[in-house]
mmCIF file of C-alpha atoms in Angstrom:
data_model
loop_
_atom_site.group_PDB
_atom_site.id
_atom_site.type_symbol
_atom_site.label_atom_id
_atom_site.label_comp_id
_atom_site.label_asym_id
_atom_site.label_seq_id
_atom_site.Cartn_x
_atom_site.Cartn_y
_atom_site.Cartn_z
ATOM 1 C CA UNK A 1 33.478 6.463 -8.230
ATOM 2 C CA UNK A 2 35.519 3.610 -8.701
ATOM 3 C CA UNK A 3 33.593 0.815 -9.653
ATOM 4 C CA UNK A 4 36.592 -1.905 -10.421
ATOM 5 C CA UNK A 5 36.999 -3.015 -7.321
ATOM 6 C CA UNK A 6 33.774 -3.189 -5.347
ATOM 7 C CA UNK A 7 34.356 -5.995 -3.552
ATOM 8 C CA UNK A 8 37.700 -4.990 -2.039
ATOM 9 C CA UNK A 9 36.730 -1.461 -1.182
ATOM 10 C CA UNK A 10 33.713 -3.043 1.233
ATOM 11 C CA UNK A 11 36.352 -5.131 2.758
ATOM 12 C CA UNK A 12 38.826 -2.578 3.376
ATOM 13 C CA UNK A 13 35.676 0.030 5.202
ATOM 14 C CA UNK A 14 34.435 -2.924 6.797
ATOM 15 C CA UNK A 15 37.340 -4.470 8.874
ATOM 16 C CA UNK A 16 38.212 -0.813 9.584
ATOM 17 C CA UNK A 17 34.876 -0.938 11.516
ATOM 18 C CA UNK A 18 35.366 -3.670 13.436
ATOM 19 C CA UNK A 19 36.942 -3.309 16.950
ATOM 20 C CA UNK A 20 39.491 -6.153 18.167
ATOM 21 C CA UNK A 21 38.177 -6.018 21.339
ATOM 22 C CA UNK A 22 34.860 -6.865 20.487
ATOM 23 C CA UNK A 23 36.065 -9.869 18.970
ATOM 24 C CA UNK A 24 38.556 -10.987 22.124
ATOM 25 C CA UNK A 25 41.417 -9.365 20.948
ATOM 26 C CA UNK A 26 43.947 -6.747 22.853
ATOM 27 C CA UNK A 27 43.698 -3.093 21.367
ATOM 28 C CA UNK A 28 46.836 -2.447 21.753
ATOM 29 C CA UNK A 29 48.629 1.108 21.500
ATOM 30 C CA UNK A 30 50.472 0.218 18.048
ATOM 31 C CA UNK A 31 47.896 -0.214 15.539
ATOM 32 C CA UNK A 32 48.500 2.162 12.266
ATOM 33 C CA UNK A 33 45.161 1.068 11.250
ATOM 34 C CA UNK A 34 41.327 1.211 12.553
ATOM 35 C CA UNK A 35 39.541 -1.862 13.146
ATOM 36 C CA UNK A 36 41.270 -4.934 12.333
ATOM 37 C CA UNK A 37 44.345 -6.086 10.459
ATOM 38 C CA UNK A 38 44.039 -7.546 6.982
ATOM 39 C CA UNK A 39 45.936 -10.690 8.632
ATOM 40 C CA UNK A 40 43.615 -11.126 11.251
ATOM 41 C CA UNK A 41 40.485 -11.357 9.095
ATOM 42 C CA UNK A 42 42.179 -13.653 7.472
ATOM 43 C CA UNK A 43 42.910 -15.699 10.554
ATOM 44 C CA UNK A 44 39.359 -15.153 11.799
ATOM 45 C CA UNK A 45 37.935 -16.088 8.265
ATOM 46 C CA UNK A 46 40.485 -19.542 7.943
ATOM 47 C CA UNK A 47 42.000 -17.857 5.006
ATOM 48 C CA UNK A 48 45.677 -17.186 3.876
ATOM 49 C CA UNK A 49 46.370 -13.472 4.546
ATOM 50 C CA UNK A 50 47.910 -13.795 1.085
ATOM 51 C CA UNK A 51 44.841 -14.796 -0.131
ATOM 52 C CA UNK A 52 42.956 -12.331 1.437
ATOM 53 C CA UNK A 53 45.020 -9.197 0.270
ATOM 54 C CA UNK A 54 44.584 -10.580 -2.958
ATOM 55 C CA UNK A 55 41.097 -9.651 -2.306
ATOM 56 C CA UNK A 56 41.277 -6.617 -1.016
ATOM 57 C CA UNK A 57 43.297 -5.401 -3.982
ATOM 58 C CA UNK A 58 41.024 -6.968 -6.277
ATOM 59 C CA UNK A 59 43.875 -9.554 -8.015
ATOM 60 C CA UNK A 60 41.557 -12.412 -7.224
ATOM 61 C CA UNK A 61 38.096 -12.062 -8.400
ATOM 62 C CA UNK A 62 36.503 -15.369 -7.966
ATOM 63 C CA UNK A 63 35.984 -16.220 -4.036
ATOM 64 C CA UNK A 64 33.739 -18.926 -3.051
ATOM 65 C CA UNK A 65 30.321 -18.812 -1.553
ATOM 66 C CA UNK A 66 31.981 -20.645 1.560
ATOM 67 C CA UNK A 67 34.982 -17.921 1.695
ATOM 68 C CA UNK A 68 32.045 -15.282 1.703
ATOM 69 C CA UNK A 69 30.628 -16.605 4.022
ATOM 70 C CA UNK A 70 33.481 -17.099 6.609
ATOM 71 C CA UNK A 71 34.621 -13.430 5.679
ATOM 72 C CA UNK A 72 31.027 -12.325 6.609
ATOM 73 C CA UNK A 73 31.573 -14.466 9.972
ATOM 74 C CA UNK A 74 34.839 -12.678 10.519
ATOM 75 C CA UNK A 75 33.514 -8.919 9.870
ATOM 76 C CA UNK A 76 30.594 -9.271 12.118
ATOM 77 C CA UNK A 77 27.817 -8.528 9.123
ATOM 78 C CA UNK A 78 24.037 -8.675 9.400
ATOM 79 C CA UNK A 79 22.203 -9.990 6.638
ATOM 80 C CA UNK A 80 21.755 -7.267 4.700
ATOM 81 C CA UNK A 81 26.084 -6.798 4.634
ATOM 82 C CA UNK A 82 26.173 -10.586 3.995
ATOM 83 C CA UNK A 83 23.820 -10.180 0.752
ATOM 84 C CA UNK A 84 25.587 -7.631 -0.353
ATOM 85 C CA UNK A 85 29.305 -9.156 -0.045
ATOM 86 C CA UNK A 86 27.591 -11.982 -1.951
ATOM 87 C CA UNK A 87 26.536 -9.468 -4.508
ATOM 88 C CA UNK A 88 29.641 -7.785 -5.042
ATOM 89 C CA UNK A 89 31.074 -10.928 -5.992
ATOM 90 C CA UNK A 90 28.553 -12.189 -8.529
ATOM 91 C CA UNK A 91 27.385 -8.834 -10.271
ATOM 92 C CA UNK A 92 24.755 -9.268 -12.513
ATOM 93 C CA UNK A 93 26.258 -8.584 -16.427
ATOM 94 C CA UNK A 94 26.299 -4.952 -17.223
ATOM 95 C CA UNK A 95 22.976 -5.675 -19.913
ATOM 96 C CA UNK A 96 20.742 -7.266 -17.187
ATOM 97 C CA UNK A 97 21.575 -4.298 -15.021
ATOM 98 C CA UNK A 98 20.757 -1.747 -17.703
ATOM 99 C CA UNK A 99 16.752 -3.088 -18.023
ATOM 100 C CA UNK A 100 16.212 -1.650 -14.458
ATOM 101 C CA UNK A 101 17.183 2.283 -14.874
ATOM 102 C CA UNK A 102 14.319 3.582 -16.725
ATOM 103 C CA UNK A 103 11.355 1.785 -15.172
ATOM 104 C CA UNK A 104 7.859 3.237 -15.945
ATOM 105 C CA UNK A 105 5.071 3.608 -13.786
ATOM 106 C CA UNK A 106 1.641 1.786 -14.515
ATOM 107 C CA UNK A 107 -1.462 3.691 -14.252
ATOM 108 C CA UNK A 108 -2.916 1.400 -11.839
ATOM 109 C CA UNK A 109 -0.465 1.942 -9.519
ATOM 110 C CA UNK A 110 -0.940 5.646 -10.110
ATOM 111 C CA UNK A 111 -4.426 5.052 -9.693
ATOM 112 C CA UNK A 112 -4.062 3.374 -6.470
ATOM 113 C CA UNK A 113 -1.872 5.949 -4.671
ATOM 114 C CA UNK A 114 -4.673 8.528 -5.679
ATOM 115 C CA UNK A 115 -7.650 6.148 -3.838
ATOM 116 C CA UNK A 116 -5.317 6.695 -0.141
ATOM 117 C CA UNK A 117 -6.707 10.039 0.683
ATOM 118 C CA UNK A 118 -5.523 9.334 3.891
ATOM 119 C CA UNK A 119 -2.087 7.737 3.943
ATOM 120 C CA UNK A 120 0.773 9.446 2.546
ATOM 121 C CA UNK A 121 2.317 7.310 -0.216
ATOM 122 C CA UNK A 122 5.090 8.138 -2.325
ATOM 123 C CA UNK A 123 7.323 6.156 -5.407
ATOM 124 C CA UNK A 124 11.139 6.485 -4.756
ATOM 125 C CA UNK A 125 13.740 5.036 -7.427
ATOM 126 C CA UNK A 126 17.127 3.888 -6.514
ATOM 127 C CA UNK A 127 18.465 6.765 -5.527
ATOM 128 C CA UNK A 128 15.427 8.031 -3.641
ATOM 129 C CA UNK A 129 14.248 10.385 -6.338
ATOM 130 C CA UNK A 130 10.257 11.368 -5.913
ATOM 131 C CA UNK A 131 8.915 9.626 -9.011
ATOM 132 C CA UNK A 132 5.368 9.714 -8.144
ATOM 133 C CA UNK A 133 3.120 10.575 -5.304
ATOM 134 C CA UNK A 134 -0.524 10.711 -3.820
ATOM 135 C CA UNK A 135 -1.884 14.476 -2.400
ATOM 136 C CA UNK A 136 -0.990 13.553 0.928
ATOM 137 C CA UNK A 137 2.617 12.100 -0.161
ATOM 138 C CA UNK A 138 3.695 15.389 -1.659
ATOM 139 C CA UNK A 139 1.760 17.376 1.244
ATOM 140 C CA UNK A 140 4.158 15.464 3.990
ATOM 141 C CA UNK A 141 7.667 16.684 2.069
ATOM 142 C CA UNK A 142 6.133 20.077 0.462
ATOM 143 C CA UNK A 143 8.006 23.158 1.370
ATOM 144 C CA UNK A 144 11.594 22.022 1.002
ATOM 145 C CA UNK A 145 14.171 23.108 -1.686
ATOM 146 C CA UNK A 146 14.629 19.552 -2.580
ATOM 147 C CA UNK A 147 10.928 17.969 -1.725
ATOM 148 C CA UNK A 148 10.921 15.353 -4.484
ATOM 149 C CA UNK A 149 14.636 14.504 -3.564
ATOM 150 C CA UNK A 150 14.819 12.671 -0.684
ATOM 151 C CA UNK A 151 18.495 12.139 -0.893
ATOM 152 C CA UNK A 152 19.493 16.009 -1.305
ATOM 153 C CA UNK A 153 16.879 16.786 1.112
ATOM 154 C CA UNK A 154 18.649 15.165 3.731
ATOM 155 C CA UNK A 155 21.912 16.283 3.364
ATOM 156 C CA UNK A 156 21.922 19.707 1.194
ATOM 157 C CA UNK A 157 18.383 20.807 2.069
ATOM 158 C CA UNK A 158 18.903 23.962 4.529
ATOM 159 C CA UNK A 159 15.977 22.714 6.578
ATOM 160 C CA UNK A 160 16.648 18.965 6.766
ATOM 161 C CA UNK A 161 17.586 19.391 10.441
ATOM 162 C CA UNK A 162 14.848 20.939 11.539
ATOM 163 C CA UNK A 163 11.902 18.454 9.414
ATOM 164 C CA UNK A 164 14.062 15.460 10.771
ATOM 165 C CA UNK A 165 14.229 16.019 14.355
ATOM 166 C CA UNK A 166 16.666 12.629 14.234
ATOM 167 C CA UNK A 167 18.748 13.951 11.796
ATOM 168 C CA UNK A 168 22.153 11.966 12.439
ATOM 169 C CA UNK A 169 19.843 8.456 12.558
ATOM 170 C CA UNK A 170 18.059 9.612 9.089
ATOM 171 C CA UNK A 171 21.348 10.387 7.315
ATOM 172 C CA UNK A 172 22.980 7.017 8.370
ATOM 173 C CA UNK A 173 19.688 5.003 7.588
ATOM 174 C CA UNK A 174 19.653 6.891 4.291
ATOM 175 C CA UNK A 175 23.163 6.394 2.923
ATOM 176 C CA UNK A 176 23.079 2.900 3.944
ATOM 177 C CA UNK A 177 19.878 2.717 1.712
ATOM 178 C CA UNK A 178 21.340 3.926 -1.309
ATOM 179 C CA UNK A 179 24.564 1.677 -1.126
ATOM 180 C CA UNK A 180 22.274 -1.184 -0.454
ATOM 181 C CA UNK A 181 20.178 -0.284 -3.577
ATOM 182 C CA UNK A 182 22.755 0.460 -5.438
ATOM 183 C CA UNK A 183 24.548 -3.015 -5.035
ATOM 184 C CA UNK A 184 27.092 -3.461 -7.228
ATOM 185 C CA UNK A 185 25.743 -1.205 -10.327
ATOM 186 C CA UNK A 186 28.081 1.520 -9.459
ATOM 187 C CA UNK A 187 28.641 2.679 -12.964
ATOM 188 C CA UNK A 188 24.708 3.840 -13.157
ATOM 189 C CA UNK A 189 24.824 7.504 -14.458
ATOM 190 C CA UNK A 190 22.243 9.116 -12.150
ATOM 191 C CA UNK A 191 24.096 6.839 -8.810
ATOM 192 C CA UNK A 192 27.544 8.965 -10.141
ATOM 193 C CA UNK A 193 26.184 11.795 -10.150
ATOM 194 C CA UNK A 194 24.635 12.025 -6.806
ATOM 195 C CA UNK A 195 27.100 10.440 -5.120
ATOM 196 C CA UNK A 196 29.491 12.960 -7.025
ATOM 197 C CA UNK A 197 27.528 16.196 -5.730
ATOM 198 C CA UNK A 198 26.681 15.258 -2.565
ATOM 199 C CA UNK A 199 30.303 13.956 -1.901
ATOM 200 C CA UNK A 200 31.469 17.662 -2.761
ATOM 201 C CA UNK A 201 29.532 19.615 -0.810
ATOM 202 C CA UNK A 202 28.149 17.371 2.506
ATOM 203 C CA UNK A 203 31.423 16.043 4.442
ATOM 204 C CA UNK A 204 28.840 14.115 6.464
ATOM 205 C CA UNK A 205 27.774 12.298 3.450
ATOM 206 C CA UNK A 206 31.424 11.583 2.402
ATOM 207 C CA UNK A 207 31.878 10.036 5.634
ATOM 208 C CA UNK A 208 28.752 8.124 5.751
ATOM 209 C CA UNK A 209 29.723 6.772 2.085
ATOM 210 C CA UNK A 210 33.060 5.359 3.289
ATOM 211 C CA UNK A 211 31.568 3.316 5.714
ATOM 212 C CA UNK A 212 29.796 1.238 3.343
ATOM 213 C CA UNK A 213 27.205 0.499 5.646
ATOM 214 C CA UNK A 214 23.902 -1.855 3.898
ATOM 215 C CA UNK A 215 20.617 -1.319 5.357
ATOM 216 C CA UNK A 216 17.432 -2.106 3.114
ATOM 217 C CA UNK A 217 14.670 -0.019 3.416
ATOM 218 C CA UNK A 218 11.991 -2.208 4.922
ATOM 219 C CA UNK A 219 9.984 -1.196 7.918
ATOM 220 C CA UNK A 220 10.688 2.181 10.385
ATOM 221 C CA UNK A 221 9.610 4.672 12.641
ATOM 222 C CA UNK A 222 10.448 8.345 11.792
ATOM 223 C CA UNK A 223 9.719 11.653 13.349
ATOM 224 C CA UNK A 224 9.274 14.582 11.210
ATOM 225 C CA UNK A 225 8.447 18.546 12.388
ATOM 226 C CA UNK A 226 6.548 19.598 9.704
ATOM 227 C CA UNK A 227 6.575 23.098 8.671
ATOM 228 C CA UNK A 228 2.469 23.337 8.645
ATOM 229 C CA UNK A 229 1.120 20.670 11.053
ATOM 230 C CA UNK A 230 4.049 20.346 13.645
ATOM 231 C CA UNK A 231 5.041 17.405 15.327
ATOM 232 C CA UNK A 232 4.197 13.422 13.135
ATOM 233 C CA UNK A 233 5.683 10.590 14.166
ATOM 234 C CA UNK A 234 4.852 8.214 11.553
ATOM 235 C CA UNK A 235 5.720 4.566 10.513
ATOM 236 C CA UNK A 236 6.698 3.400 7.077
ATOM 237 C CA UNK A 237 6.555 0.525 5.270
ATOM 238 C CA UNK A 238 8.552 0.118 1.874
ATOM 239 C CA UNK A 239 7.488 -2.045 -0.807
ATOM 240 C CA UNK A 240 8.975 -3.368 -3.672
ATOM 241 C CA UNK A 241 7.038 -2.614 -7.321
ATOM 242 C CA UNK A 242 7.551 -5.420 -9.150
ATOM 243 C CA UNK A 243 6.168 -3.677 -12.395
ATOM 244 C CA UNK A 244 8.934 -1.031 -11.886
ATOM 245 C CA UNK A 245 12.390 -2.960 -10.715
ATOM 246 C CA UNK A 246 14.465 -0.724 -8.671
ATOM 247 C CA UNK A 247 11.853 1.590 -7.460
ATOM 248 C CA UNK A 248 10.027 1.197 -3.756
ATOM 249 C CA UNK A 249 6.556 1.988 -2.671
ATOM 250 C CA UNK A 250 6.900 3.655 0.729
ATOM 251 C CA UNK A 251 3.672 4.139 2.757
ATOM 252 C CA UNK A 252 3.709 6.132 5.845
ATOM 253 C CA UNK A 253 0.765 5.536 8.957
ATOM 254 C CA UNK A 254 0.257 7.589 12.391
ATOM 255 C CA UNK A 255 -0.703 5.568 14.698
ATOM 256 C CA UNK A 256 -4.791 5.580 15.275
ATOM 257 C CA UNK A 257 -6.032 8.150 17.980
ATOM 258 C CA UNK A 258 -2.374 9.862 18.370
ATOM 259 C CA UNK A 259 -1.595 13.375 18.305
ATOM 260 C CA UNK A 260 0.269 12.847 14.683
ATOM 261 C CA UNK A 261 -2.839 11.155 13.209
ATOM 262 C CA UNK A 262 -5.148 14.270 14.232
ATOM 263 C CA UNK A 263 -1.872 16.130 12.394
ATOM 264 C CA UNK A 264 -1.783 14.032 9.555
ATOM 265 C CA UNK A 265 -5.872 14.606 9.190
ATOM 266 C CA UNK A 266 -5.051 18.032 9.522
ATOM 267 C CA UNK A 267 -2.870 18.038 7.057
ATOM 268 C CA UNK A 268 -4.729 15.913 4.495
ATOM 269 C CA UNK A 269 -7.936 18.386 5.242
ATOM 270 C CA UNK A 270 -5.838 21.531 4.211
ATOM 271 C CA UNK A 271 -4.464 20.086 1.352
ATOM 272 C CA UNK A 272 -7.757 19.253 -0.157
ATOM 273 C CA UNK A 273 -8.987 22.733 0.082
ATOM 274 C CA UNK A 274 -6.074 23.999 -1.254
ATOM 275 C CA UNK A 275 -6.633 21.426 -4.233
ATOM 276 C CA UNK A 276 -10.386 22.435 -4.396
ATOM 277 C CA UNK A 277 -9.376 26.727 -4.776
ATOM 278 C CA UNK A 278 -7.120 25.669 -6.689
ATOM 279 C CA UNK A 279 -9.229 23.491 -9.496
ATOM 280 C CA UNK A 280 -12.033 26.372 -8.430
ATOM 281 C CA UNK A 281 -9.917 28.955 -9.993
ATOM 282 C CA UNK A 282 -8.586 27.042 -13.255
ATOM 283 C CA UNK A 283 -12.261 26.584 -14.228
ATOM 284 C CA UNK A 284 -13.521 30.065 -13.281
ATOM 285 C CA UNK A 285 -10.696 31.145 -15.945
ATOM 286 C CA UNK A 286 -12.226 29.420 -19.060
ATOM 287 C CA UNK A 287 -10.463 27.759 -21.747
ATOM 288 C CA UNK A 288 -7.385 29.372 -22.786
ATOM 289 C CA UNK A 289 -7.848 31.146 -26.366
ATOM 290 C CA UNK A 290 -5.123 30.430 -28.842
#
């Protein structure tokens, strides 16, 4: 990825987003270029278009809060677009960045996922990697080629369609995740590398990327079809570990006396017998002689 010009690649995908007619302005049957013209942001934003290619092609590096602002005005973002712009502009230096990539995970935390029997609960770091999980967590994504992947799951897991019965919403939600999370540390190793692999082999994913669409992970309803239980529709809520920067608790709930709670009972039920044979049978083996 190139990671020199951050700032003027989101403003390029951006505008190109942006319909003129949505902002008052004719289509017309001339225009070379999606979206809007680098000279009408500019107008829109109060700027010079001289100015404004300059940021675009990353010769001026230093924009005001205020210019941000009006650009953010001009390119219709929601707040989570208009933190990000702001972002890409003041990057944090490349050492403060560097203290966030290897968090560990406390025990208590640990600890805590293990006393929800009942709620599925899993760790994700920034690029939605399975770092740690309750019994129920890893029960909900079990059976997958990429279960503790969340990002390959979606878009090179041969059953992601069928466990994510809103597969086209999940994939846009997802990729707008990770660029959100990623902000503007785009020269993080393990970031390269999946954006690398899943560039090459999911076009969807390439054309999700360009769009450089920002959504934080928050608060959402999902549907899965799970290969054991069936049908769960199940909220989330995602929660930021502060003893871990850069990695989310996400915590998933059925809504009491539906069909997916019974499911998600179900499922918690079976996976605690299968836990119980399972510890059954590594005792009735003994210690192992050297």
């Amino acid at each position: 990825m190139d990671s020199d010009n951050l700032l003027g690649q989101f403003l390029r995908a951006r505008r190109g987003l942006v319909r003129p007619e949505d902002l008052g302005m004719p289509a017309g049957d001339r225009r070379r270029v999606p979206g809007l013209r680098r000279e009408e942001v500019a107008m829109l934003a109060g700027l010079s278009t001289d100015y404004y290619v300059r940021l675009e092609q990353g010769r001026e590096r230093n924009p005001s809060a205020q210019v941000l602002d009006a650009l953010a005005g001009a390119l219709t973002l929601d707040d989570d677009a208009i933190a990000h712009l702001h972002q890409l502009a003041r990057p944090l230096p490349a050492r403060e960045r560097r203290r966030t990539r290897a968090p560990r995970l406390g025990t208590g935390l640990l600890r805590m996922l293990d006393n929800w029997p009942n709620t599925p609960a899993v760790i994700l770091d920034r690029c939605m990697k399975v770092r740690a999980h309750n019994l129920l967590g890893e029960a909900l994504f079990a059976g997958h080629t990429y279960s503790g992947d969340l990002m390959r799951l979606v878009f090179l897991d041969p059953d992601a369609r069928d466990f994510y019965p809103d597969w086209d919403r999940v994939a846009v939600n997802t990729v707008a995740g990770l660029r959100e999370a990623a902000g503007a540390d785009h020269d993080d190793p393990q970031l390269i590398e999946v954006v690398g692999e899943l560039s090459l082999k999911s076009a969807v994913f390439r054309r999700l990327w360009a769009r450089h669409d920002i959504r934080q992970k928050r608060h959402e309803t999902k549907r899965f079809h799970h290969p054991v239980v069936g049908e769960l529709t199940l909220e989330y809520e995602s929660l930021t570990v502060n003893s871990a920067p850069g990695q989310q608790l996400v915590v998933y709930q059925a809504e009491p006396g539906s069909s997916s709670e019974h499911a998600l009972s179900l499922l918690g039920s079976l996976t605690a017998t299968e836990t119980q044979k399972a510890e059954k049978a590594q005792k009735s083996q003994g210690p192992r002689r050297r």
